[in-house]
mmCIF file of C-alpha atoms and ligand atoms in Angstrom:
data_model
loop_
_atom_site.group_PDB
_atom_site.id
_atom_site.type_symbol
_atom_site.label_atom_id
_atom_site.label_comp_id
_atom_site.label_asym_id
_atom_site.label_seq_id
_atom_site.Cartn_x
_atom_site.Cartn_y
_atom_site.Cartn_z
ATOM 1 C CA UNK A 177 4.410 -9.046 4.228
ATOM 2 C CA UNK A 178 1.329 -8.774 2.047
ATOM 3 C CA UNK A 179 1.524 -7.909 -1.675
ATOM 4 C CA UNK A 180 -1.592 -6.991 -3.707
ATOM 5 C CA UNK A 181 -1.011 -7.027 -7.442
ATOM 6 C CA UNK A 182 -3.489 -5.248 -9.712
ATOM 7 C CA UNK A 183 -3.370 -6.364 -13.348
ATOM 8 C CA UNK A 184 -5.471 -6.986 -16.446
ATOM 9 C CA UNK A 185 -3.494 -10.209 -17.001
ATOM 10 C CA UNK A 186 -3.228 -12.176 -13.732
ATOM 11 C CA UNK A 187 -2.445 -15.391 -15.638
ATOM 12 C CA UNK A 188 0.830 -13.864 -16.869
ATOM 13 C CA UNK A 189 1.953 -13.447 -13.273
ATOM 14 C CA UNK A 190 0.937 -16.546 -11.406
ATOM 15 C CA UNK A 191 3.527 -19.173 -12.374
ATOM 16 C CA UNK A 192 6.575 -17.565 -10.717
ATOM 17 C CA UNK A 193 4.730 -17.936 -7.396
ATOM 18 C CA UNK A 194 4.087 -21.609 -7.988
ATOM 19 C CA UNK A 195 7.696 -22.806 -7.896
ATOM 20 C CA UNK A 196 10.849 -22.822 -5.838
ATOM 21 C CA UNK A 197 11.683 -20.144 -3.293
ATOM 22 C CA UNK A 198 8.579 -18.024 -3.860
ATOM 23 C CA UNK A 199 6.298 -20.977 -3.434
ATOM 24 C CA UNK A 200 8.046 -21.995 -0.229
ATOM 25 C CA UNK A 201 7.784 -18.431 1.145
ATOM 26 C CA UNK A 202 4.052 -18.478 0.502
ATOM 27 C CA UNK A 203 3.626 -21.951 2.040
ATOM 28 C CA UNK A 204 5.570 -20.908 5.116
ATOM 29 C CA UNK A 205 3.187 -17.959 5.486
ATOM 30 C CA UNK A 206 6.043 -15.453 5.304
ATOM 31 C CA UNK A 207 4.339 -13.582 2.511
ATOM 32 C CA UNK A 208 0.845 -13.376 1.063
ATOM 33 C CA UNK A 209 0.346 -12.460 -2.586
ATOM 34 C CA UNK A 210 -3.137 -11.543 -3.897
ATOM 35 C CA UNK A 211 -4.001 -10.919 -7.532
ATOM 36 C CA UNK A 212 -6.772 -8.495 -8.502
ATOM 37 C CA UNK A 213 -8.072 -8.617 -12.047
ATOM 38 C CA UNK A 214 -8.839 -5.057 -13.071
ATOM 39 C CA UNK A 215 -11.689 -6.241 -15.301
ATOM 40 C CA UNK A 216 -13.611 -7.215 -12.213
ATOM 41 C CA UNK A 217 -13.711 -3.584 -11.108
ATOM 42 C CA UNK A 218 -15.118 -2.275 -14.354
ATOM 43 C CA UNK A 219 -18.645 -1.005 -14.956
ATOM 44 C CA UNK A 220 -20.590 -1.867 -18.121
ATOM 45 C CA UNK A 221 -21.181 -5.138 -19.936
ATOM 46 C CA UNK A 222 -17.885 -5.358 -21.758
ATOM 47 C CA UNK A 223 -15.597 -5.318 -18.703
ATOM 48 C CA UNK A 224 -13.551 -2.785 -20.450
ATOM 49 C CA UNK A 225 -10.609 -1.521 -18.366
ATOM 50 C CA UNK A 226 -8.933 0.565 -21.056
ATOM 51 C CA UNK A 227 -9.897 3.194 -23.580
ATOM 52 C CA UNK A 228 -8.487 5.372 -26.398
ATOM 53 C CA UNK A 229 -6.287 8.248 -25.351
ATOM 54 C CA UNK A 230 -7.538 11.777 -25.459
ATOM 55 C CA UNK A 231 -5.860 13.817 -28.175
ATOM 56 C CA UNK A 232 -5.492 10.787 -30.409
ATOM 57 C CA UNK A 233 -2.503 8.513 -30.900
ATOM 58 C CA UNK A 234 -1.829 4.795 -31.006
ATOM 59 C CA UNK A 235 -2.348 2.629 -27.939
ATOM 60 C CA UNK A 236 -4.940 2.179 -25.248
ATOM 61 C CA UNK A 237 -4.766 3.618 -21.711
ATOM 62 C CA UNK A 238 -5.978 1.921 -18.537
ATOM 63 C CA UNK A 239 -8.837 3.944 -17.102
ATOM 64 C CA UNK A 240 -8.792 5.569 -13.642
ATOM 65 C CA UNK A 241 -12.170 4.346 -12.426
ATOM 66 C CA UNK A 242 -11.554 0.579 -12.079
ATOM 67 C CA UNK A 243 -8.085 1.250 -10.629
ATOM 68 C CA UNK A 244 -9.567 3.696 -8.106
ATOM 69 C CA UNK A 245 -12.272 1.175 -7.132
ATOM 70 C CA UNK A 246 -9.736 -1.569 -6.605
ATOM 71 C CA UNK A 247 -7.209 0.507 -4.659
ATOM 72 C CA UNK A 248 -9.894 2.251 -2.534
ATOM 73 C CA UNK A 249 -11.388 -1.152 -1.638
ATOM 74 C CA UNK A 250 -8.021 -2.497 -0.571
ATOM 75 C CA UNK A 251 -7.163 0.639 1.458
ATOM 76 C CA UNK A 252 -10.445 0.269 3.384
ATOM 77 C CA UNK A 253 -9.191 -3.049 4.699
ATOM 78 C CA UNK A 254 -5.642 -2.161 5.748
ATOM 79 C CA UNK A 255 -2.954 0.528 5.540
ATOM 80 C CA UNK A 256 -0.509 0.282 2.684
ATOM 81 C CA UNK A 257 3.123 1.398 2.876
ATOM 82 C CA UNK A 258 3.462 1.900 -0.867
ATOM 83 C CA UNK A 259 1.417 1.856 -4.041
ATOM 84 C CA UNK A 260 3.941 0.974 -6.704
ATOM 85 C CA UNK A 261 3.364 1.482 -10.407
ATOM 86 C CA UNK A 262 5.516 -0.618 -12.768
ATOM 87 C CA UNK A 263 6.585 1.538 -15.673
ATOM 88 C CA UNK A 264 9.652 1.909 -17.925
ATOM 89 C CA UNK A 265 9.933 5.625 -16.971
ATOM 90 C CA UNK A 266 10.101 4.857 -13.206
ATOM 91 C CA UNK A 267 13.200 4.677 -10.928
ATOM 92 C CA UNK A 268 15.363 1.740 -11.957
ATOM 93 C CA UNK A 269 15.160 -1.181 -9.503
ATOM 94 C CA UNK A 270 18.434 -1.689 -7.609
ATOM 95 C CA UNK A 271 19.366 -4.011 -4.747
ATOM 96 C CA UNK A 272 19.179 -1.174 -2.251
ATOM 97 C CA UNK A 273 15.598 -0.440 -3.228
ATOM 98 C CA UNK A 274 14.749 -4.139 -2.911
ATOM 99 C CA UNK A 275 16.342 -4.270 0.547
ATOM 100 C CA UNK A 276 14.250 -1.272 1.646
ATOM 101 C CA UNK A 277 10.960 -2.543 0.191
ATOM 102 C CA UNK A 278 11.439 -6.038 1.706
ATOM 103 C CA UNK A 279 10.938 -4.383 5.131
ATOM 104 C CA UNK A 280 7.431 -3.089 4.323
ATOM 105 C CA UNK A 281 4.288 -4.716 5.639
ATOM 106 C CA UNK A 282 1.701 -4.113 2.868
ATOM 107 C CA UNK A 283 2.308 -3.015 -0.666
ATOM 108 C CA UNK A 284 0.194 -2.651 -3.779
ATOM 109 C CA UNK A 285 1.797 -3.197 -7.185
ATOM 110 C CA UNK A 286 -0.117 -1.796 -10.153
ATOM 111 C CA UNK A 287 0.838 -3.212 -13.537
ATOM 112 C CA UNK A 288 0.537 -0.946 -16.556
ATOM 113 C CA UNK A 289 -0.482 -2.229 -19.938
ATOM 114 C CA UNK A 290 -0.678 -0.929 -23.495
ATOM 115 C CA UNK A 291 0.313 2.775 -23.242
ATOM 116 C CA UNK A 292 0.051 2.719 -19.457
ATOM 117 C CA UNK A 293 -2.410 4.210 -16.977
ATOM 118 C CA UNK A 294 -4.235 7.513 -16.964
ATOM 119 C CA UNK A 295 -1.798 10.147 -15.627
ATOM 120 C CA UNK A 296 -4.236 11.027 -12.830
ATOM 121 C CA UNK A 297 -3.751 7.578 -11.314
ATOM 122 C CA UNK A 298 -0.008 8.290 -11.096
ATOM 123 C CA UNK A 299 -0.594 11.653 -9.484
ATOM 124 C CA UNK A 300 -3.310 10.658 -7.034
ATOM 125 C CA UNK A 301 -2.734 7.087 -6.002
ATOM 126 C CA UNK A 302 0.815 5.974 -6.785
ATOM 127 C CA UNK A 303 3.559 6.565 -4.215
ATOM 128 C CA UNK A 304 6.430 5.070 -6.164
ATOM 129 C CA UNK A 305 7.179 4.254 -9.837
ATOM 130 C CA UNK A 306 9.566 1.486 -10.566
ATOM 131 C CA UNK A 307 11.217 0.247 -13.824
ATOM 132 C CA UNK A 308 13.163 -2.997 -13.969
ATOM 133 C CA UNK A 309 15.491 -1.708 -16.703
ATOM 134 C CA UNK A 310 15.812 0.455 -19.786
ATOM 135 C CA UNK A 311 13.719 -1.607 -22.171
ATOM 136 C CA UNK A 312 9.997 -1.734 -22.802
ATOM 137 C CA UNK A 313 7.947 -4.804 -21.779
ATOM 138 C CA UNK A 314 4.455 -5.361 -23.124
ATOM 139 C CA UNK A 315 3.093 -4.770 -19.620
ATOM 140 C CA UNK A 316 4.133 -4.318 -16.026
ATOM 141 C CA UNK A 317 3.373 -7.956 -15.069
ATOM 142 C CA UNK A 318 6.801 -9.442 -15.731
ATOM 143 C CA UNK A 319 8.362 -6.425 -14.001
ATOM 144 C CA UNK A 320 6.110 -6.991 -11.018
ATOM 145 C CA UNK A 321 7.196 -10.666 -10.923
ATOM 146 C CA UNK A 322 10.878 -9.584 -10.976
ATOM 147 C CA UNK A 323 10.270 -7.050 -8.205
ATOM 148 C CA UNK A 324 8.385 -9.590 -6.035
ATOM 149 C CA UNK A 325 11.136 -12.184 -6.454
ATOM 150 C CA UNK A 326 13.814 -9.628 -5.491
ATOM 151 C CA UNK A 327 11.819 -8.595 -2.382
ATOM 152 C CA UNK A 328 10.482 -11.912 -1.166
ATOM 153 C CA UNK A 329 13.882 -13.676 -1.101
ATOM 154 C CA UNK A 330 15.058 -10.967 1.344
ATOM 155 C CA UNK A 331 12.304 -11.499 3.870
ATOM 156 C CA UNK A 332 13.811 -13.109 7.003
ATOM 157 C CA UNK A 333 13.224 -16.864 7.009
ATOM 158 C CA UNK A 334 12.636 -17.201 3.272
ATOM 159 C CA UNK A 335 16.208 -18.200 2.413
ATOM 160 C CA UNK A 336 18.083 -20.767 4.429
ATOM 161 C CA UNK A 337 21.823 -20.653 5.132
ATOM 162 C CA UNK A 338 22.622 -22.342 1.804
ATOM 163 C CA UNK A 339 20.909 -19.628 -0.162
ATOM 164 C CA UNK A 340 21.749 -16.694 2.089
ATOM 165 C CA UNK A 341 21.278 -13.280 0.554
ATOM 166 C CA UNK A 342 24.199 -11.753 2.440
ATOM 167 C CA UNK A 343 26.792 -12.975 -0.054
ATOM 168 C CA UNK A 344 24.771 -12.002 -3.146
ATOM 169 C CA UNK A 345 26.174 -9.882 -5.899
ATOM 170 C CA UNK A 346 25.366 -6.189 -5.261
ATOM 171 C CA UNK A 347 24.797 -6.638 -1.493
ATOM 172 C CA UNK A 348 28.001 -4.723 -0.785
ATOM 173 C CA UNK A 349 28.184 -3.003 -4.151
ATOM 174 C CA UNK A 350 30.468 -5.781 -5.424
ATOM 175 C CA UNK A 351 29.826 -8.600 -7.871
ATOM 176 C CA UNK A 352 29.986 -12.063 -6.253
ATOM 177 C CA UNK A 353 33.250 -14.004 -6.605
ATOM 178 C CA UNK A 354 33.400 -17.205 -8.697
ATOM 179 C CA UNK A 355 32.138 -20.423 -7.125
ATOM 180 C CA UNK A 356 33.083 -24.074 -7.729
ATOM 181 C CA UNK A 357 31.792 -27.526 -6.701
ATOM 182 C CA UNK A 358 32.905 -31.107 -7.332
ATOM 183 C CA UNK A 359 34.864 -32.447 -9.081
ATOM 184 C CA UNK A 360 37.996 -30.482 -8.137
ATOM 185 C CA UNK A 361 39.554 -31.453 -11.459
ATOM 186 C CA UNK A 362 37.312 -31.582 -14.572
ATOM 187 C CA UNK A 363 39.102 -32.594 -17.750
ATOM 188 C CA UNK A 364 42.243 -30.938 -16.501
ATOM 189 C CA UNK A 365 40.539 -27.688 -15.319
ATOM 190 C CA UNK A 366 41.439 -27.327 -11.681
ATOM 191 C CA UNK A 367 39.572 -25.501 -8.939
ATOM 192 C CA UNK A 368 41.746 -22.742 -7.363
ATOM 193 C CA UNK A 369 43.976 -24.509 -4.756
ATOM 194 C CA UNK A 370 43.112 -22.011 -2.010
ATOM 195 C CA UNK A 371 39.468 -23.199 -1.950
ATOM 196 C CA UNK A 372 40.640 -26.728 -1.080
ATOM 197 C CA UNK A 373 43.026 -25.567 1.652
ATOM 198 C CA UNK A 374 40.532 -25.393 4.541
ATOM 199 C CA UNK A 375 42.127 -22.066 5.562
ATOM 200 C CA UNK A 376 38.963 -20.000 6.087
ATOM 201 C CA UNK A 377 40.582 -16.553 6.597
ATOM 202 C CA UNK A 378 42.684 -17.028 3.457
ATOM 203 C CA UNK A 379 39.627 -18.230 1.498
ATOM 204 C CA UNK A 380 37.709 -15.126 2.591
ATOM 205 C CA UNK A 381 40.579 -12.935 1.559
ATOM 206 C CA UNK A 382 40.738 -14.633 -1.861
ATOM 207 C CA UNK A 383 36.954 -14.223 -2.343
ATOM 208 C CA UNK A 384 37.111 -10.525 -1.518
ATOM 209 C CA UNK A 385 39.986 -9.992 -3.913
ATOM 210 C CA UNK A 386 38.167 -11.895 -6.682
ATOM 211 C CA UNK A 387 35.036 -9.834 -6.112
ATOM 212 C CA UNK A 388 37.033 -6.639 -6.463
ATOM 213 C CA UNK A 389 38.846 -7.823 -9.614
ATOM 214 C CA UNK A 390 35.584 -8.938 -11.230
ATOM 215 C CA UNK A 391 33.725 -5.728 -10.288
ATOM 216 C CA UNK A 392 36.631 -3.564 -11.615
ATOM 217 C CA UNK A 393 36.583 -5.434 -14.931
ATOM 218 C CA UNK A 394 32.830 -5.743 -15.475
ATOM 219 C CA UNK A 395 31.163 -2.980 -13.484
ATOM 220 C CA UNK A 396 33.643 -0.215 -12.583
ATOM 221 C CA UNK A 397 30.648 2.044 -12.107
ATOM 222 C CA UNK A 398 29.789 0.191 -8.893
ATOM 223 C CA UNK A 399 33.130 1.146 -7.349
ATOM 224 C CA UNK A 400 32.713 4.906 -7.919
HETATM 225 N N1 LIG B 173 6.365 -1.921 -18.146
HETATM 226 C C1 LIG B 173 6.822 -1.863 -19.380
HETATM 227 N N2 LIG B 173 8.150 -1.835 -19.402
HETATM 228 C C2 LIG B 173 8.587 -1.901 -18.081
HETATM 229 C C3 LIG B 173 9.836 -1.893 -17.449
HETATM 230 N N3 LIG B 173 10.980 -1.800 -18.129
HETATM 231 N N4 LIG B 173 9.861 -1.934 -16.085
HETATM 232 C C4 LIG B 173 8.701 -1.989 -15.400
HETATM 233 N N5 LIG B 173 7.492 -2.002 -15.957
HETATM 234 C C5 LIG B 173 7.411 -1.951 -17.284
#
């Protein structure tokens, strides 16, 4: 998979890709992530990528021209499955969407900033608009990092058996059951006996039941 991220603030985005699972995925060559600084696609001396909005009102808007130049240049080199725009008024990111997007070959992620991008960008170039939740961030960059993390960990070969995504919360519309590790007794707090029994079918049964109980208590909406 190849991900091209278009942003006015690449430095805000780089560190998540320099650690842990994302770093390993890049090193293994399972995913390529490229950052494109929108200012490098601007014309004029000031490298201005944004401007005041027509009609007046607070907040700057990212201009169509540098975005068009950047996206057109990328599309001349390869075919993209999606051009995603990160925005709080997009479709809320869910595990199912992450599963689907992790199967794509090439995607572009455009990060909004200030008041967002010129509406014509959304109409002409964007194929999908994604929000990471009902709150407003100061730009799409952190949302893009969240989206990339959620996608990349699902690419086959990125996670090993110990970190398998199959048992994640949400994978079957259930929250994950509680987990324990040594010691089996900590200051009198005991690990549930069943987990020490070695009886795999019974342990599986217990985990399923716990997942149901937890989901019913915390997220009954997932069971509907
Ligand atoms: N940009 C600003 N807020 C955002 C959000 N909640 N999700 C995605 N991109 C955003």
